[in-house]
């Protein structure tokens, strides 16, 4: 019968006869002395852990849902080979559930005076800064009986950015923008339009656009066309108070608002408008101001990466004051907030005239599609009660939106998937009608 484990080792050393062994002090000493000697030799031959050199390189940022590769370089300055198990520790949210063990643990062998590179692949599940914790190394001797263990701090930070899933809508919105910007000229003159060119009148054109002086100089009736002005100021205001922490589906409302803000910012910067961002609850959580068109999107993404909802009530009066400081002159203020009745009626409505008397205001809010599903439920008493509750919630939401509209505010209220394209469409509509 084959022997295993310690018995096999001792038998190999010639200190343990196969068969029945009656322990005695002499036997114990005879057996353990070679074992202790083997362990001591194995420990002495294991490469020291404290003297190892460790450095990092690799990705410093990644979008949520994508991977980031961080390379760890292990240098062995000793004259003994390194045979080790290594654990590269990161926060639990740096990996998909159940994949941490396979991704963070490595086996390596480093000859004396050489170095080896190991790659840890992260797949974060949360936005924000993910910081490496520590690297733990267990160095084994040639027999694998004994090991040295130690930990090293090797700092590295990977910033996980918003996923910007709504960028798939950008080509269609840019095509619409190009139509507004000259390919199909705007025929209605408003506060946000400027003269573009003259063309011949066709039936259906607004007679107010006829240029009579130009018509007198030529045989055909001439019509003025107008195009949206550039260099308008867009201020995106993110409400980061407690209502933004509510989850709709799998994501918080704040994340859906971020995605919509990124699409609108990209579209507006392509249109030649200036875009700023303010995130506020009771103090400024993020501020991006004065960026060029090429730098505005990276700056916004970087600022939004670490932004989290705060479980406090938003101070609407202080938010309004902060928005007016950032946008002292006429601008389009896009407020991404909740349409819950109490925060709007008690907080926003009393201070709304301070914004609307100087600025064009657009309020965008994330609606819960589950409420619409509940309103359709029938078939048993519980479903009927759910439908009644959902209908009441929808009625309150519609009433709140109407109150805002009576103050001249444009309201966008839709599901997380539709919020970004709907907000972009509202911006284009304001631009087309000259209200921007």
Coordinates of C-alpha atoms in Angstrom, one line a residue:
X1 CA 0.0 0.0 0.0
X2 CA 1.4 3.4 -1.0
X3 CA 2.1 5.9 1.7
X4 CA 1.1 9.5 1.4
X5 CA 1.8 12.8 3.1
X6 CA 4.1 13.0 6.1
X7 CA 4.3 9.2 6.3
X8 CA 5.6 9.0 2.7
X9 CA 8.2 11.6 3.4
X10 CA 9.5 9.9 6.5
X11 CA 9.5 6.5 4.8
X12 CA 11.5 8.1 2.0
X13 CA 14.0 9.4 4.6
X14 CA 14.3 5.9 5.9
X15 CA 13.0 6.8 9.4
X16 CA 9.6 5.1 9.2
X17 CA 9.3 1.4 8.6
X18 CA 6.3 0.2 6.7
X19 CA 4.0 -1.6 9.1
X20 CA 3.0 -1.1 12.7
X21 CA 5.0 1.5 14.5
X22 CA 5.0 1.8 18.3
X23 CA 5.8 5.4 19.2
X24 CA 8.5 6.1 21.8
X25 CA 10.6 9.1 22.8
X26 CA 13.5 7.7 20.9
X27 CA 11.3 7.0 17.9
X28 CA 9.8 10.4 18.0
X29 CA 13.2 12.0 18.1
X30 CA 14.5 9.7 15.4
X31 CA 11.6 10.5 13.1
X32 CA 11.2 14.3 13.8
X33 CA 14.8 15.2 13.7
X34 CA 15.1 14.4 9.9
X35 CA 11.8 16.1 9.3
X36 CA 12.8 19.2 11.2
X37 CA 16.1 19.2 9.3
X38 CA 14.2 18.9 6.0
X39 CA 11.9 21.7 7.0
X40 CA 14.8 23.9 8.1
X41 CA 16.6 23.3 4.8
X42 CA 13.4 24.0 2.8
X43 CA 12.8 27.2 4.7
X44 CA 16.4 28.3 4.2
X45 CA 16.2 27.6 0.5
X46 CA 13.0 29.6 0.0
X47 CA 13.5 33.0 -1.5
X48 CA 13.0 35.9 0.9
X49 CA 9.7 37.8 0.4
X50 CA 10.6 41.1 2.0
X51 CA 13.4 41.8 -0.5
X52 CA 11.3 41.3 -3.6
X53 CA 10.7 44.4 -5.8
X54 CA 7.2 45.0 -7.0
X55 CA 6.0 47.6 -9.4
X56 CA 2.7 48.2 -11.3
X57 CA 1.8 49.4 -14.8
X58 CA -1.2 49.1 -17.1
X59 CA -4.7 50.6 -17.3
X60 CA -5.6 53.6 -15.1
X61 CA -9.2 53.9 -16.3
X62 CA -12.0 51.8 -17.9
X63 CA -15.7 52.2 -18.6
X64 CA -18.1 50.3 -16.4
X65 CA -18.7 46.9 -17.8
X66 CA -15.3 46.8 -19.6
X67 CA -12.1 45.1 -18.4
X68 CA -8.9 46.8 -17.1
X69 CA -5.5 45.0 -17.2
X70 CA -3.0 45.8 -14.4
X71 CA 0.5 44.4 -14.7
X72 CA 2.5 43.5 -11.6
X73 CA 6.3 43.1 -12.2
X74 CA 8.0 40.9 -9.6
X75 CA 11.8 41.3 -9.3
X76 CA 13.8 38.6 -7.4
X77 CA 17.1 40.2 -6.2
X78 CA 18.2 37.2 -4.1
X79 CA 20.4 34.3 -5.2
X80 CA 17.7 31.8 -4.6
X81 CA 14.9 31.0 -7.1
X82 CA 11.4 32.2 -6.1
X83 CA 8.6 29.6 -6.2
X84 CA 5.5 31.3 -5.0
X85 CA 1.8 31.7 -4.8
X86 CA 0.7 35.3 -5.1
X87 CA -2.6 37.1 -4.3
X88 CA -3.2 40.5 -5.8
X89 CA -6.0 42.0 -3.6
X90 CA -8.5 44.5 -4.9
X91 CA -11.9 45.6 -3.6
X92 CA -14.7 43.0 -4.2
X93 CA -16.4 45.3 -6.7
X94 CA -13.4 45.0 -9.0
X95 CA -14.6 41.7 -10.3
X96 CA -17.8 40.0 -11.3
X97 CA -19.2 37.9 -8.5
X98 CA -17.5 34.5 -8.2
X99 CA -14.5 35.4 -10.4
X100 CA -12.2 37.0 -7.8
X101 CA -10.3 33.8 -6.8
X102 CA -9.4 32.9 -10.3
X103 CA -8.5 36.4 -11.3
X104 CA -6.5 37.5 -8.3
X105 CA -4.3 34.4 -7.6
X106 CA -1.2 33.6 -9.5
X107 CA 1.6 31.0 -9.5
X108 CA 5.0 32.2 -10.5
X109 CA 8.7 31.1 -10.6
X110 CA 11.4 33.8 -10.8
X111 CA 15.1 32.7 -11.2
X112 CA 17.7 34.6 -9.1
X113 CA 18.3 38.2 -10.3
X114 CA 15.4 38.1 -12.8
X115 CA 11.9 39.4 -13.0
X116 CA 8.5 38.2 -14.2
X117 CA 5.2 40.0 -15.1
X118 CA 1.8 39.0 -14.0
X119 CA -1.4 40.5 -15.3
X120 CA -4.5 40.9 -13.2
X121 CA -7.7 41.5 -15.2
X122 CA -10.3 43.5 -13.5
X123 CA -13.9 43.8 -14.5
X124 CA -15.5 46.3 -12.1
X125 CA -19.1 46.3 -11.2
X126 CA -19.2 49.9 -9.8
X127 CA -18.2 53.3 -10.8
X128 CA -15.5 55.2 -9.0
X129 CA -11.8 54.8 -8.0
X130 CA -10.7 51.2 -7.3
X131 CA -7.5 51.1 -5.4
X132 CA -5.2 48.1 -5.1
X133 CA -5.0 46.8 -1.5
X134 CA -1.9 44.6 -1.0
X135 CA 0.1 41.9 -2.7
X136 CA 0.6 38.8 -0.5
X137 CA 3.3 36.3 -1.5
X138 CA 4.0 32.9 -0.2
X139 CA 7.5 31.7 -1.1
X140 CA 8.1 27.9 -1.0
X141 CA 11.3 25.9 -0.7
X142 CA 12.2 23.2 -3.2
X143 CA 10.5 20.5 -1.2
X144 CA 7.3 22.5 -0.6
X145 CA 7.4 21.7 3.1
X146 CA 7.9 25.2 4.4
X147 CA 7.2 28.7 3.2
X148 CA 7.9 32.3 3.9
X149 CA 4.9 34.7 3.6
X150 CA 4.7 38.5 3.5
X151 CA 2.7 41.4 2.0
X152 CA 3.7 44.4 0.0
X153 CA 1.8 47.6 -0.6
X154 CA 1.9 48.4 -4.3
X155 CA -0.4 51.4 -4.9
X156 CA -2.4 51.6 -8.1
X157 CA -5.8 53.2 -8.9
X158 CA -8.2 52.3 -11.7
X159 CA -10.9 54.9 -12.2
X160 CA -14.1 53.3 -13.5
X161 CA -16.0 55.7 -15.7
X162 CA -19.7 55.9 -16.6
X163 CA -20.6 53.4 -19.4
X164 CA -22.2 56.1 -21.7
X165 CA -24.5 53.5 -23.3
X166 CA -26.6 56.3 -24.9
X167 CA -23.7 57.1 -27.3
X168 CA -25.4 54.7 -29.8
X169 CA -28.0 57.5 -30.3
X170 CA -25.4 60.1 -31.2
X171 CA -25.3 59.5 -35.0
X172 CA -29.0 60.0 -35.5
X173 CA -29.0 63.1 -33.3
X174 CA -26.0 64.6 -35.1
X175 CA -27.8 64.0 -38.4
X176 CA -30.8 66.0 -37.1
X177 CA -28.4 68.7 -35.9
X178 CA -26.8 69.0 -39.4
X179 CA -30.3 69.5 -40.8
X180 CA -30.8 72.4 -38.4
X181 CA -27.4 73.8 -39.1
X182 CA -27.9 74.5 -42.7
X183 CA -28.8 71.5 -44.8
X184 CA -32.4 72.2 -44.0
X185 CA -32.6 75.8 -42.9
X186 CA -35.0 76.9 -40.2
X187 CA -37.7 79.2 -41.5
X188 CA -39.0 80.5 -38.2
X189 CA -37.0 83.2 -36.6
X190 CA -36.7 83.2 -32.9
X191 CA -34.5 84.5 -30.2
X192 CA -31.9 81.8 -30.8
X193 CA -31.5 82.1 -34.6
X194 CA -29.4 84.2 -36.9
X195 CA -29.6 85.1 -40.6
X196 CA -28.3 82.4 -42.9
X197 CA -29.1 83.0 -46.6
X198 CA -31.7 83.9 -49.2
X199 CA -33.5 81.4 -51.4
X200 CA -36.4 81.4 -53.8
X201 CA -39.9 81.3 -52.3
X202 CA -41.8 78.0 -52.5
X203 CA -45.5 77.5 -51.6
X204 CA -45.9 76.8 -47.9
X205 CA -43.1 79.2 -46.8
X206 CA -44.0 81.6 -44.0
X207 CA -44.7 85.0 -45.7
X208 CA -43.1 86.8 -42.8
X209 CA -39.8 85.4 -44.0
X210 CA -40.0 87.2 -47.4
X211 CA -37.2 89.7 -48.0
X212 CA -39.0 92.4 -50.0
X213 CA -35.9 94.4 -50.7
X214 CA -34.1 91.4 -52.2
X215 CA -37.3 90.5 -54.1
X216 CA -37.4 94.0 -55.6
X217 CA -33.9 93.5 -57.0
X218 CA -34.7 90.2 -58.7
X219 CA -37.5 88.6 -60.6
X220 CA -38.3 85.9 -58.1
X221 CA -39.6 86.2 -54.5
X222 CA -36.8 85.8 -52.1
X223 CA -37.1 84.2 -48.6
X224 CA -34.8 84.6 -45.7
X225 CA -33.6 81.5 -44.0
X226 CA -32.3 81.3 -40.4
X227 CA -30.0 78.9 -38.7
X228 CA -29.6 78.2 -35.0
X229 CA -27.0 80.4 -33.3
X230 CA -23.8 78.8 -31.9
X231 CA -21.9 79.5 -28.7
X232 CA -25.0 79.2 -26.5
X233 CA -24.5 78.3 -22.9
X234 CA -25.8 75.0 -21.6
X235 CA -25.7 74.3 -17.9
X236 CA -26.4 70.7 -16.8
X237 CA -27.5 70.5 -13.2
X238 CA -27.5 67.0 -11.5
X239 CA -29.6 66.7 -8.4
X240 CA -27.5 64.3 -6.2
X241 CA -29.9 64.3 -3.2
X242 CA -31.8 61.3 -1.8
X243 CA -34.2 61.0 -4.6
X244 CA -31.4 60.3 -7.0
X245 CA -30.5 57.2 -5.0
X246 CA -33.7 55.4 -5.9
X247 CA -33.2 52.4 -8.1
X248 CA -35.2 52.0 -11.3
X249 CA -34.5 48.6 -12.7
X250 CA -30.9 47.7 -12.0
X251 CA -29.4 51.2 -11.8
X252 CA -29.9 54.3 -9.6
X253 CA -31.7 57.3 -11.0
X254 CA -28.5 59.2 -10.8
X255 CA -26.8 56.9 -13.3
X256 CA -29.6 57.2 -15.8
X257 CA -29.4 61.0 -15.4
X258 CA -25.6 60.9 -16.0
X259 CA -26.0 58.9 -19.2
X260 CA -28.5 61.5 -20.5
X261 CA -26.3 64.4 -19.5
X262 CA -23.3 62.9 -21.4
X263 CA -25.3 62.5 -24.6
X264 CA -26.7 66.0 -24.4
X265 CA -23.2 67.4 -23.6
X266 CA -21.7 65.7 -26.6
X267 CA -24.4 66.8 -28.9
X268 CA -24.3 70.4 -27.7
X269 CA -20.6 70.7 -27.9
X270 CA -20.8 69.4 -31.5
X271 CA -23.4 72.1 -32.1
X272 CA -20.8 74.7 -31.0
X273 CA -22.5 75.4 -27.7
X274 CA -20.6 75.8 -24.4
X275 CA -21.4 73.1 -21.8
X276 CA -20.9 73.3 -18.0
X277 CA -21.9 70.8 -15.3
X278 CA -23.0 71.3 -11.7
X279 CA -23.8 68.4 -9.3
X280 CA -25.4 69.6 -6.1
X281 CA -27.5 68.6 -3.1
X282 CA -26.5 70.8 -0.2
X283 CA -23.1 71.5 -1.5
X284 CA -21.2 71.3 -4.8
X285 CA -20.3 67.7 -5.5
X286 CA -18.9 68.2 -9.0
X287 CA -18.3 71.3 -11.1
X288 CA -17.0 71.3 -14.7
X289 CA -16.7 74.7 -16.2
X290 CA -15.0 76.5 -19.1
X291 CA -13.9 73.5 -21.0
X292 CA -13.3 73.5 -24.8
X293 CA -15.4 71.5 -27.1
X294 CA -12.8 68.8 -27.4
X295 CA -12.2 68.5 -23.7
X296 CA -15.7 68.8 -22.4
X297 CA -16.7 65.1 -22.7
X298 CA -13.5 63.7 -21.0
X299 CA -13.8 66.2 -18.2
X300 CA -17.5 65.3 -17.6
X301 CA -16.8 61.6 -17.7
X302 CA -14.0 62.0 -15.2
X303 CA -16.0 64.2 -12.9
X304 CA -19.0 61.9 -12.9
X305 CA -17.0 58.7 -12.3
X306 CA -16.8 59.2 -8.5
X307 CA -20.2 60.9 -8.1
X308 CA -22.6 59.1 -5.8
X309 CA -26.1 59.9 -4.5
X310 CA -26.2 61.5 -1.0
X311 CA -29.0 60.4 1.4
X312 CA -30.0 63.9 2.3
X313 CA -32.7 66.3 1.1
X314 CA -31.6 68.7 -1.7
X315 CA -31.6 72.3 -0.8
X316 CA -33.4 73.8 -3.8
X317 CA -32.8 77.4 -2.8
X318 CA -29.0 76.8 -2.5
X319 CA -29.0 74.8 -5.7
X320 CA -30.7 77.7 -7.6
X321 CA -28.2 80.1 -6.2
X322 CA -25.3 77.9 -7.3
X323 CA -26.7 77.5 -10.8
X324 CA -27.1 81.3 -11.1
X325 CA -23.5 81.8 -10.1
X326 CA -22.3 79.3 -12.7
X327 CA -24.6 80.8 -15.4
X328 CA -25.0 84.6 -14.7
X329 CA -26.1 85.3 -18.3
X330 CA -28.8 83.8 -20.3
X331 CA -28.5 80.0 -20.7
X332 CA -30.3 76.8 -21.1
X333 CA -30.4 75.2 -17.6
X334 CA -31.1 71.4 -17.8
X335 CA -32.1 70.2 -14.3
X336 CA -32.0 66.4 -13.9
X337 CA -34.0 65.7 -10.8
X338 CA -37.1 63.9 -9.5
X339 CA -40.7 64.7 -10.3
X340 CA -41.9 63.5 -6.9
X341 CA -44.6 65.9 -5.7
X342 CA -43.2 66.9 -2.3
X343 CA -39.6 67.8 -3.4
X344 CA -40.9 69.8 -6.4
X345 CA -43.8 71.6 -4.7
X346 CA -42.0 72.4 -1.5
X347 CA -38.5 72.9 -2.8
X348 CA -38.3 73.7 -6.6
X349 CA -41.5 75.6 -7.3
X350 CA -40.9 78.5 -4.8
X351 CA -37.5 79.3 -6.3
X352 CA -38.3 78.5 -9.9
X353 CA -39.1 82.1 -11.0
X354 CA -35.4 83.0 -10.2
X355 CA -34.4 80.7 -13.0
X356 CA -37.1 81.2 -15.5
X357 CA -37.0 85.0 -15.5
X358 CA -33.4 84.9 -16.9
X359 CA -32.9 81.4 -18.4
X360 CA -34.6 78.7 -20.4
X361 CA -35.3 75.8 -18.1
X362 CA -35.7 72.2 -19.0
X363 CA -36.4 69.6 -16.3
X364 CA -35.6 65.9 -17.0
X365 CA -36.7 63.1 -14.8
X366 CA -36.4 59.3 -14.7
X367 CA -39.8 57.5 -14.7
X368 CA -40.2 54.0 -13.3
X369 CA -41.6 51.6 -16.1
X370 CA -42.8 49.3 -13.3
X371 CA -45.4 51.8 -12.4
X372 CA -46.9 51.7 -15.9
X373 CA -46.9 47.9 -15.7
X374 CA -48.7 48.0 -12.4
X375 CA -51.3 50.3 -13.8
X376 CA -52.3 47.7 -16.3
X377 CA -52.6 44.9 -13.8
X378 CA -55.9 43.1 -13.4
X379 CA -57.3 39.7 -12.4
X380 CA -57.3 39.6 -8.6
X381 CA -57.8 42.0 -5.7
X382 CA -54.0 42.5 -5.1
X383 CA -53.5 43.4 -8.8
X384 CA -56.4 45.9 -8.7
X385 CA -55.0 47.6 -5.6
X386 CA -51.6 47.8 -7.3
X387 CA -53.2 49.3 -10.4
X388 CA -55.0 51.9 -8.3
X389 CA -51.8 52.9 -6.5
X390 CA -50.0 53.1 -9.8
X391 CA -52.7 55.3 -11.3
X392 CA -52.5 57.6 -8.3
X393 CA -48.8 57.9 -8.6
X394 CA -49.0 58.6 -12.3
X395 CA -51.7 61.3 -11.7
X396 CA -49.5 63.0 -9.1
X397 CA -46.5 62.9 -11.5
X398 CA -48.5 64.4 -14.3
X399 CA -49.9 67.1 -12.1
X400 CA -46.3 68.0 -11.0
X401 CA -45.2 68.2 -14.6
X402 CA -48.1 70.5 -15.5
X403 CA -47.2 72.8 -12.6
X404 CA -43.7 73.1 -14.1
X405 CA -45.0 73.7 -17.6
X406 CA -47.2 76.5 -16.4
X407 CA -44.0 78.3 -15.3
X408 CA -42.6 78.0 -18.8
X409 CA -40.5 74.9 -18.1
X410 CA -40.0 72.2 -20.7
X411 CA -40.4 68.8 -19.0
X412 CA -39.0 65.4 -20.1
X413 CA -40.3 62.5 -18.1
X414 CA -39.6 59.0 -19.4
X415 CA -37.9 55.7 -18.6
X416 CA -34.2 55.3 -18.1
X417 CA -33.7 53.7 -21.6
X418 CA -35.5 56.6 -23.3
X419 CA -34.4 59.5 -21.2
X420 CA -31.1 60.3 -23.0
X421 CA -32.6 60.4 -26.6
X422 CA -35.7 62.2 -25.4
X423 CA -33.6 64.9 -23.7
X424 CA -31.5 65.3 -26.8
X425 CA -34.7 65.6 -28.9
X426 CA -36.0 68.3 -26.5
X427 CA -32.7 70.2 -26.9
X428 CA -32.9 70.0 -30.7
X429 CA -36.5 71.2 -30.6
X430 CA -35.6 74.2 -28.5
X431 CA -32.8 75.0 -31.0
X432 CA -35.1 74.5 -34.0
X433 CA -37.8 76.9 -32.7
X434 CA -35.3 79.6 -31.6
X435 CA -35.9 79.3 -27.9
X436 CA -32.3 78.5 -27.2

